[in-house]
């Protein structure tokens, strides 16, 4: 009874995110305080405890069906920048989360994102850049976030089919994890490339 309820719930959320029948490893990256853990909890929807501690204090993991989600805090020095790759080779998708209400750390986020985008080890991996906390006063708009991140000319489109995407897929999305708003779209977008 419990098992079948659990199974159908997991199936529902994966179907909603376009991830049912998909297999893959997705990483949520971003500076600390961006909202990665909150997003992971939203996916879990506080209903199950598959949310396990990992090898690092700054990392978390959740498995739903055939999909593994891992979070890593970035920021600081080069060593921190590389650490997630050592533990998590062969990722299939990257969700880069930014606190769009935190103007003071926008440049730090941009540096991390640029390092990620020029990292040869993940050169073909789709990146969803997600501006979180749009509910907060002073939050950047999608256009402003693109400018701040240097992505004005890099986005490949929200509706581009995988076969029509000539370069590495990159797209910007806006959300409020707190208000349960907008975080489905970037995950559905990533799912289309799995
Ligand atoms: N206002 C607002 N706060 C958020 C949102 N998402 C996360 N937070 C808050 O931001 C803080 C950091 O979130 P957390 O998930 O721990 O960030 P992490 O360090 O990236 O894992 C917490 O206090 C969250 O409650 C959001 O959409 N809006
Ligand atoms: Mg966290």
PDB file of C-alpha atoms and ligand atoms in Angstrom:
ATOM      1  CA  UNK A   1       0.000   0.000   0.000  1.00  0.00           C
ATOM      2  CA  UNK A   2       2.642   2.490   1.094  1.00  0.00           C
ATOM      3  CA  UNK A   3       5.007   1.270  -1.601  1.00  0.00           C
ATOM      4  CA  UNK A   4       2.442   1.672  -4.358  1.00  0.00           C
ATOM      5  CA  UNK A   5       1.471   5.136  -3.095  1.00  0.00           C
ATOM      6  CA  UNK A   6       5.132   6.076  -3.012  1.00  0.00           C
ATOM      7  CA  UNK A   7       5.698   4.687  -6.473  1.00  0.00           C
ATOM      8  CA  UNK A   8       2.793   6.599  -7.968  1.00  0.00           C
ATOM      9  CA  UNK A   9       3.864   9.806  -6.249  1.00  0.00           C
ATOM     10  CA  UNK A  10       7.410   9.514  -7.620  1.00  0.00           C
ATOM     11  CA  UNK A  11       5.976   8.751 -11.020  1.00  0.00           C
ATOM     12  CA  UNK A  12       3.702  11.784 -10.851  1.00  0.00           C
ATOM     13  CA  UNK A  13       6.492  14.205 -10.068  1.00  0.00           C
ATOM     14  CA  UNK A  14       8.804  12.735 -12.707  1.00  0.00           C
ATOM     15  CA  UNK A  15       6.048  12.909 -15.289  1.00  0.00           C
ATOM     16  CA  UNK A  16       5.381  16.512 -14.319  1.00  0.00           C
ATOM     17  CA  UNK A  17       9.061  17.328 -14.817  1.00  0.00           C
ATOM     18  CA  UNK A  18       9.316  15.397 -18.067  1.00  0.00           C
ATOM     19  CA  UNK A  19      11.698  12.992 -16.372  1.00  0.00           C
ATOM     20  CA  UNK A  20       9.636   9.800 -16.257  1.00  0.00           C
ATOM     21  CA  UNK A  21      11.397   6.992 -18.161  1.00  0.00           C
ATOM     22  CA  UNK A  22      14.547   9.137 -18.208  1.00  0.00           C
ATOM     23  CA  UNK A  23      17.860   8.160 -16.711  1.00  0.00           C
ATOM     24  CA  UNK A  24      20.524  10.607 -15.793  1.00  0.00           C
ATOM     25  CA  UNK A  25      22.534  12.602 -13.354  1.00  0.00           C
ATOM     26  CA  UNK A  26      21.671  16.263 -12.823  1.00  0.00           C
ATOM     27  CA  UNK A  27      23.709  18.669 -10.708  1.00  0.00           C
ATOM     28  CA  UNK A  28      22.463  21.822  -9.055  1.00  0.00           C
ATOM     29  CA  UNK A  29      25.357  24.254  -8.811  1.00  0.00           C
ATOM     30  CA  UNK A  30      25.588  27.798  -7.508  1.00  0.00           C
ATOM     31  CA  UNK A  31      26.908  29.961  -4.717  1.00  0.00           C
ATOM     32  CA  UNK A  32      25.833  29.077  -1.214  1.00  0.00           C
ATOM     33  CA  UNK A  33      22.458  30.600  -0.312  1.00  0.00           C
ATOM     34  CA  UNK A  34      21.198  30.538  -3.931  1.00  0.00           C
ATOM     35  CA  UNK A  35      18.428  28.035  -3.148  1.00  0.00           C
ATOM     36  CA  UNK A  36      19.819  24.648  -4.224  1.00  0.00           C
ATOM     37  CA  UNK A  37      18.857  22.795  -1.069  1.00  0.00           C
ATOM     38  CA  UNK A  38      15.411  24.409  -1.115  1.00  0.00           C
ATOM     39  CA  UNK A  39      14.866  23.211  -4.668  1.00  0.00           C
ATOM     40  CA  UNK A  40      15.937  19.699  -3.769  1.00  0.00           C
ATOM     41  CA  UNK A  41      13.477  19.738  -0.872  1.00  0.00           C
ATOM     42  CA  UNK A  42      10.742  20.988  -3.203  1.00  0.00           C
ATOM     43  CA  UNK A  43      11.359  18.060  -5.532  1.00  0.00           C
ATOM     44  CA  UNK A  44      11.197  15.742  -2.602  1.00  0.00           C
ATOM     45  CA  UNK A  45       8.149  17.701  -1.496  1.00  0.00           C
ATOM     46  CA  UNK A  46       8.947  16.882   2.121  1.00  0.00           C
ATOM     47  CA  UNK A  47       7.287  13.520   1.629  1.00  0.00           C
ATOM     48  CA  UNK A  48      10.179  11.126   1.739  1.00  0.00           C
ATOM     49  CA  UNK A  49      13.627  10.857   3.159  1.00  0.00           C
ATOM     50  CA  UNK A  50      15.592   9.718   0.156  1.00  0.00           C
ATOM     51  CA  UNK A  51      17.544  12.881   0.702  1.00  0.00           C
ATOM     52  CA  UNK A  52      20.876  11.579   1.892  1.00  0.00           C
ATOM     53  CA  UNK A  53      23.991  13.185   3.248  1.00  0.00           C
ATOM     54  CA  UNK A  54      26.972  12.849   0.955  1.00  0.00           C
ATOM     55  CA  UNK A  55      30.731  12.811   1.129  1.00  0.00           C
ATOM     56  CA  UNK A  56      30.880  16.595   1.492  1.00  0.00           C
ATOM     57  CA  UNK A  57      29.229  19.031   3.889  1.00  0.00           C
ATOM     58  CA  UNK A  58      28.397  21.300   0.940  1.00  0.00           C
ATOM     59  CA  UNK A  59      26.714  18.632  -1.123  1.00  0.00           C
ATOM     60  CA  UNK A  60      23.401  16.759  -1.097  1.00  0.00           C
ATOM     61  CA  UNK A  61      21.807  14.042  -3.128  1.00  0.00           C
ATOM     62  CA  UNK A  62      18.322  12.820  -4.013  1.00  0.00           C
ATOM     63  CA  UNK A  63      17.262   9.993  -6.290  1.00  0.00           C
ATOM     64  CA  UNK A  64      13.852   9.892  -7.928  1.00  0.00           C
ATOM     65  CA  UNK A  65      13.204   7.004 -10.295  1.00  0.00           C
ATOM     66  CA  UNK A  66      16.083   6.850 -12.761  1.00  0.00           C
ATOM     67  CA  UNK A  67      17.260  10.364 -12.050  1.00  0.00           C
ATOM     68  CA  UNK A  68      19.887  11.402  -9.527  1.00  0.00           C
ATOM     69  CA  UNK A  69      20.024  14.991  -8.360  1.00  0.00           C
ATOM     70  CA  UNK A  70      23.165  16.293  -6.695  1.00  0.00           C
ATOM     71  CA  UNK A  71      23.813  19.742  -5.263  1.00  0.00           C
ATOM     72  CA  UNK A  72      27.164  21.442  -4.738  1.00  0.00           C
ATOM     73  CA  UNK A  73      28.004  24.876  -3.361  1.00  0.00           C
ATOM     74  CA  UNK A  74      30.439  26.789  -5.536  1.00  0.00           C
ATOM     75  CA  UNK A  75      32.391  29.926  -4.770  1.00  0.00           C
ATOM     76  CA  UNK A  76      35.652  30.720  -3.160  1.00  0.00           C
ATOM     77  CA  UNK A  77      38.700  29.285  -4.768  1.00  0.00           C
ATOM     78  CA  UNK A  78      39.660  27.087  -7.683  1.00  0.00           C
ATOM     79  CA  UNK A  79      39.676  23.972  -5.537  1.00  0.00           C
ATOM     80  CA  UNK A  80      36.018  24.388  -4.621  1.00  0.00           C
ATOM     81  CA  UNK A  81      35.240  25.051  -8.259  1.00  0.00           C
ATOM     82  CA  UNK A  82      36.641  21.672  -9.258  1.00  0.00           C
ATOM     83  CA  UNK A  83      35.502  19.505  -6.398  1.00  0.00           C
ATOM     84  CA  UNK A  84      32.060  18.598  -7.713  1.00  0.00           C
ATOM     85  CA  UNK A  85      33.557  17.207 -10.917  1.00  0.00           C
ATOM     86  CA  UNK A  86      35.865  14.890  -9.020  1.00  0.00           C
ATOM     87  CA  UNK A  87      32.944  13.384  -7.153  1.00  0.00           C
ATOM     88  CA  UNK A  88      30.459  13.532  -9.965  1.00  0.00           C
ATOM     89  CA  UNK A  89      31.897  12.642 -13.333  1.00  0.00           C
ATOM     90  CA  UNK A  90      29.675  12.278 -16.387  1.00  0.00           C
ATOM     91  CA  UNK A  91      26.807  14.605 -15.583  1.00  0.00           C
ATOM     92  CA  UNK A  92      23.919  14.855 -18.015  1.00  0.00           C
ATOM     93  CA  UNK A  93      22.604  18.260 -17.092  1.00  0.00           C
ATOM     94  CA  UNK A  94      23.528  21.285 -14.996  1.00  0.00           C
ATOM     95  CA  UNK A  95      21.143  23.622 -13.207  1.00  0.00           C
ATOM     96  CA  UNK A  96      23.045  26.745 -12.184  1.00  0.00           C
ATOM     97  CA  UNK A  97      21.052  28.620  -9.546  1.00  0.00           C
ATOM     98  CA  UNK A  98      21.489  32.310  -8.767  1.00  0.00           C
ATOM     99  CA  UNK A  99      19.919  34.477  -6.056  1.00  0.00           C
ATOM    100  CA  UNK A 100      18.694  37.332  -8.265  1.00  0.00           C
ATOM    101  CA  UNK A 101      17.960  39.553  -5.273  1.00  0.00           C
ATOM    102  CA  UNK A 102      21.562  39.462  -4.103  1.00  0.00           C
ATOM    103  CA  UNK A 103      23.203  42.158  -6.204  1.00  0.00           C
ATOM    104  CA  UNK A 104      26.359  42.084  -4.114  1.00  0.00           C
ATOM    105  CA  UNK A 105      27.231  38.545  -5.234  1.00  0.00           C
ATOM    106  CA  UNK A 106      26.215  38.776  -8.893  1.00  0.00           C
ATOM    107  CA  UNK A 107      29.807  39.185 -10.052  1.00  0.00           C
ATOM    108  CA  UNK A 108      30.932  36.204  -8.001  1.00  0.00           C
ATOM    109  CA  UNK A 109      28.145  34.150  -9.576  1.00  0.00           C
ATOM    110  CA  UNK A 110      29.139  35.338 -13.055  1.00  0.00           C
ATOM    111  CA  UNK A 111      32.753  34.260 -12.518  1.00  0.00           C
ATOM    112  CA  UNK A 112      31.606  30.798 -11.425  1.00  0.00           C
ATOM    113  CA  UNK A 113      29.233  30.452 -14.350  1.00  0.00           C
ATOM    114  CA  UNK A 114      31.874  31.533 -16.856  1.00  0.00           C
ATOM    115  CA  UNK A 115      34.330  29.014 -15.398  1.00  0.00           C
ATOM    116  CA  UNK A 116      31.660  26.357 -15.775  1.00  0.00           C
ATOM    117  CA  UNK A 117      30.822  27.319 -19.335  1.00  0.00           C
ATOM    118  CA  UNK A 118      34.442  27.124 -20.422  1.00  0.00           C
ATOM    119  CA  UNK A 119      35.119  23.861 -18.616  1.00  0.00           C
ATOM    120  CA  UNK A 120      36.058  21.316 -21.298  1.00  0.00           C
ATOM    121  CA  UNK A 121      34.940  18.406 -19.154  1.00  0.00           C
ATOM    122  CA  UNK A 122      31.322  19.459 -19.429  1.00  0.00           C
ATOM    123  CA  UNK A 123      31.505  21.178 -22.809  1.00  0.00           C
ATOM    124  CA  UNK A 124      28.407  19.466 -24.215  1.00  0.00           C
ATOM    125  CA  UNK A 125      26.302  19.347 -21.077  1.00  0.00           C
ATOM    126  CA  UNK A 126      23.128  21.477 -21.163  1.00  0.00           C
ATOM    127  CA  UNK A 127      23.079  24.322 -18.627  1.00  0.00           C
ATOM    128  CA  UNK A 128      19.871  25.815 -17.283  1.00  0.00           C
ATOM    129  CA  UNK A 129      20.685  29.112 -15.593  1.00  0.00           C
ATOM    130  CA  UNK A 130      17.962  29.671 -13.037  1.00  0.00           C
ATOM    131  CA  UNK A 131      17.359  33.044 -11.405  1.00  0.00           C
ATOM    132  CA  UNK A 132      15.757  32.244  -8.057  1.00  0.00           C
ATOM    133  CA  UNK A 133      13.997  34.458  -5.461  1.00  0.00           C
ATOM    134  CA  UNK A 134      11.988  36.562  -7.925  1.00  0.00           C
ATOM    135  CA  UNK A 135       9.553  37.105  -5.043  1.00  0.00           C
ATOM    136  CA  UNK A 136      12.053  39.390  -3.311  1.00  0.00           C
ATOM    137  CA  UNK A 137      12.159  43.160  -3.668  1.00  0.00           C
ATOM    138  CA  UNK A 138      14.880  44.295  -6.055  1.00  0.00           C
ATOM    139  CA  UNK A 139      15.092  40.969  -7.856  1.00  0.00           C
ATOM    140  CA  UNK A 140      16.656  41.201 -11.308  1.00  0.00           C
ATOM    141  CA  UNK A 141      14.481  40.568 -14.352  1.00  0.00           C
ATOM    142  CA  UNK A 142      15.329  37.826 -16.821  1.00  0.00           C
ATOM    143  CA  UNK A 143      16.920  40.363 -19.197  1.00  0.00           C
ATOM    144  CA  UNK A 144      18.941  41.922 -16.399  1.00  0.00           C
ATOM    145  CA  UNK A 145      20.142  38.497 -15.305  1.00  0.00           C
ATOM    146  CA  UNK A 146      21.246  37.674 -18.853  1.00  0.00           C
ATOM    147  CA  UNK A 147      23.252  40.880 -18.954  1.00  0.00           C
ATOM    148  CA  UNK A 148      24.758  40.329 -15.523  1.00  0.00           C
ATOM    149  CA  UNK A 149      25.850  36.827 -16.506  1.00  0.00           C
ATOM    150  CA  UNK A 150      27.093  37.822 -19.965  1.00  0.00           C
ATOM    151  CA  UNK A 151      24.502  35.576 -21.598  1.00  0.00           C
ATOM    152  CA  UNK A 152      22.815  38.085 -23.941  1.00  0.00           C
ATOM    153  CA  UNK A 153      23.930  36.192 -27.019  1.00  0.00           C
ATOM    154  CA  UNK A 154      24.397  32.698 -25.680  1.00  0.00           C
ATOM    155  CA  UNK A 155      20.921  31.382 -25.045  1.00  0.00           C
ATOM    156  CA  UNK A 156      19.798  28.638 -27.389  1.00  0.00           C
ATOM    157  CA  UNK A 157      16.037  28.915 -26.811  1.00  0.00           C
ATOM    158  CA  UNK A 158      13.432  27.534 -24.458  1.00  0.00           C
ATOM    159  CA  UNK A 159      11.663  25.484 -27.131  1.00  0.00           C
ATOM    160  CA  UNK A 160      14.615  24.298 -29.182  1.00  0.00           C
ATOM    161  CA  UNK A 161      14.453  20.588 -29.900  1.00  0.00           C
ATOM    162  CA  UNK A 162      17.646  18.697 -29.066  1.00  0.00           C
ATOM    163  CA  UNK A 163      18.221  17.751 -32.711  1.00  0.00           C
ATOM    164  CA  UNK A 164      17.961  21.423 -33.750  1.00  0.00           C
ATOM    165  CA  UNK A 165      20.422  22.737 -31.188  1.00  0.00           C
ATOM    166  CA  UNK A 166      23.737  23.322 -32.966  1.00  0.00           C
ATOM    167  CA  UNK A 167      25.739  24.217 -29.885  1.00  0.00           C
ATOM    168  CA  UNK A 168      25.652  23.398 -26.192  1.00  0.00           C
ATOM    169  CA  UNK A 169      22.153  24.135 -24.912  1.00  0.00           C
ATOM    170  CA  UNK A 170      22.038  27.109 -22.552  1.00  0.00           C
ATOM    171  CA  UNK A 171      18.930  28.898 -21.380  1.00  0.00           C
ATOM    172  CA  UNK A 172      17.842  31.276 -18.620  1.00  0.00           C
ATOM    173  CA  UNK A 173      14.752  30.704 -16.452  1.00  0.00           C
ATOM    174  CA  UNK A 174      13.315  32.641 -13.527  1.00  0.00           C
ATOM    175  CA  UNK A 175      11.712  31.151 -10.448  1.00  0.00           C
ATOM    176  CA  UNK A 176      10.752  31.397  -6.832  1.00  0.00           C
ATOM    177  CA  UNK A 177      11.329  28.098  -5.100  1.00  0.00           C
ATOM    178  CA  UNK A 178       9.748  29.624  -2.007  1.00  0.00           C
ATOM    179  CA  UNK A 179       6.504  30.392  -3.840  1.00  0.00           C
ATOM    180  CA  UNK A 180       6.640  27.132  -5.807  1.00  0.00           C
ATOM    181  CA  UNK A 181       6.809  29.034  -9.030  1.00  0.00           C
ATOM    182  CA  UNK A 182       8.786  28.496 -12.217  1.00  0.00           C
ATOM    183  CA  UNK A 183      11.174  25.714 -11.256  1.00  0.00           C
ATOM    184  CA  UNK A 184       9.408  23.067 -13.358  1.00  0.00           C
ATOM    185  CA  UNK A 185      10.303  24.742 -16.657  1.00  0.00           C
ATOM    186  CA  UNK A 186      14.111  24.496 -16.413  1.00  0.00           C
ATOM    187  CA  UNK A 187      13.878  20.863 -15.326  1.00  0.00           C
ATOM    188  CA  UNK A 188      11.544  20.031 -18.207  1.00  0.00           C
ATOM    189  CA  UNK A 189      13.901  21.825 -20.547  1.00  0.00           C
ATOM    190  CA  UNK A 190      16.889  19.802 -19.268  1.00  0.00           C
ATOM    191  CA  UNK A 191      14.833  16.598 -19.438  1.00  0.00           C
ATOM    192  CA  UNK A 192      14.321  17.121 -23.161  1.00  0.00           C
ATOM    193  CA  UNK A 193      18.066  16.639 -23.642  1.00  0.00           C
ATOM    194  CA  UNK A 194      18.358  13.423 -21.621  1.00  0.00           C
TER     195      UNK A 194
HETATM  196  N1  LIG B   1      12.587  34.778  -0.694  1.00  0.00           N
HETATM  197  C1  LIG B   1      13.056  33.595  -1.116  1.00  0.00           C
HETATM  198  N2  LIG B   1      13.943  32.921  -0.369  1.00  0.00           N
HETATM  199  C2  LIG B   1      14.388  31.734  -0.834  1.00  0.00           C
HETATM  200  C3  LIG B   1      13.951  31.183  -2.068  1.00  0.00           C
HETATM  201  N3  LIG B   1      14.602  30.017  -2.243  1.00  0.00           N
HETATM  202  C4  LIG B   1      15.397  29.828  -1.173  1.00  0.00           C
HETATM  203  N4  LIG B   1      15.273  30.863  -0.305  1.00  0.00           N
HETATM  204  C5  LIG B   1      15.962  31.050   0.983  1.00  0.00           C
HETATM  205  O1  LIG B   1      17.325  31.267   0.727  1.00  0.00           O
HETATM  206  C6  LIG B   1      18.137  30.692   1.767  1.00  0.00           C
HETATM  207  C7  LIG B   1      19.168  29.764   1.188  1.00  0.00           C
HETATM  208  O2  LIG B   1      18.522  28.659   0.571  1.00  0.00           O
HETATM  209  P1  LIG B   1      19.258  27.255   0.420  1.00  0.00           P
HETATM  210  O3  LIG B   1      18.325  26.359  -0.308  1.00  0.00           O
HETATM  211  O4  LIG B   1      19.775  26.783   1.729  1.00  0.00           O
HETATM  212  O5  LIG B   1      20.484  27.660  -0.512  1.00  0.00           O
HETATM  213  P2  LIG B   1      21.769  26.780  -0.934  1.00  0.00           P
HETATM  214  O6  LIG B   1      22.896  27.257  -0.109  1.00  0.00           O
HETATM  215  O7  LIG B   1      21.965  27.104  -2.376  1.00  0.00           O
HETATM  216  O8  LIG B   1      21.454  25.344  -0.726  1.00  0.00           O
HETATM  217  C8  LIG B   1      17.161  29.999   2.694  1.00  0.00           C
HETATM  218  O9  LIG B   1      16.908  30.864   3.778  1.00  0.00           O
HETATM  219  C9  LIG B   1      15.917  29.813   1.863  1.00  0.00           C
HETATM  220  O10 LIG B   1      14.741  29.777   2.616  1.00  0.00           O
HETATM  221  C10 LIG B   1      12.996  31.931  -2.839  1.00  0.00           C
HETATM  222  O11 LIG B   1      12.547  31.558  -3.917  1.00  0.00           O
HETATM  223  N5  LIG B   1      12.605  33.136  -2.308  1.00  0.00           N
HETATM  224 MG1  LIG B   2      22.530  23.951   0.373  1.00  0.00          MG
END
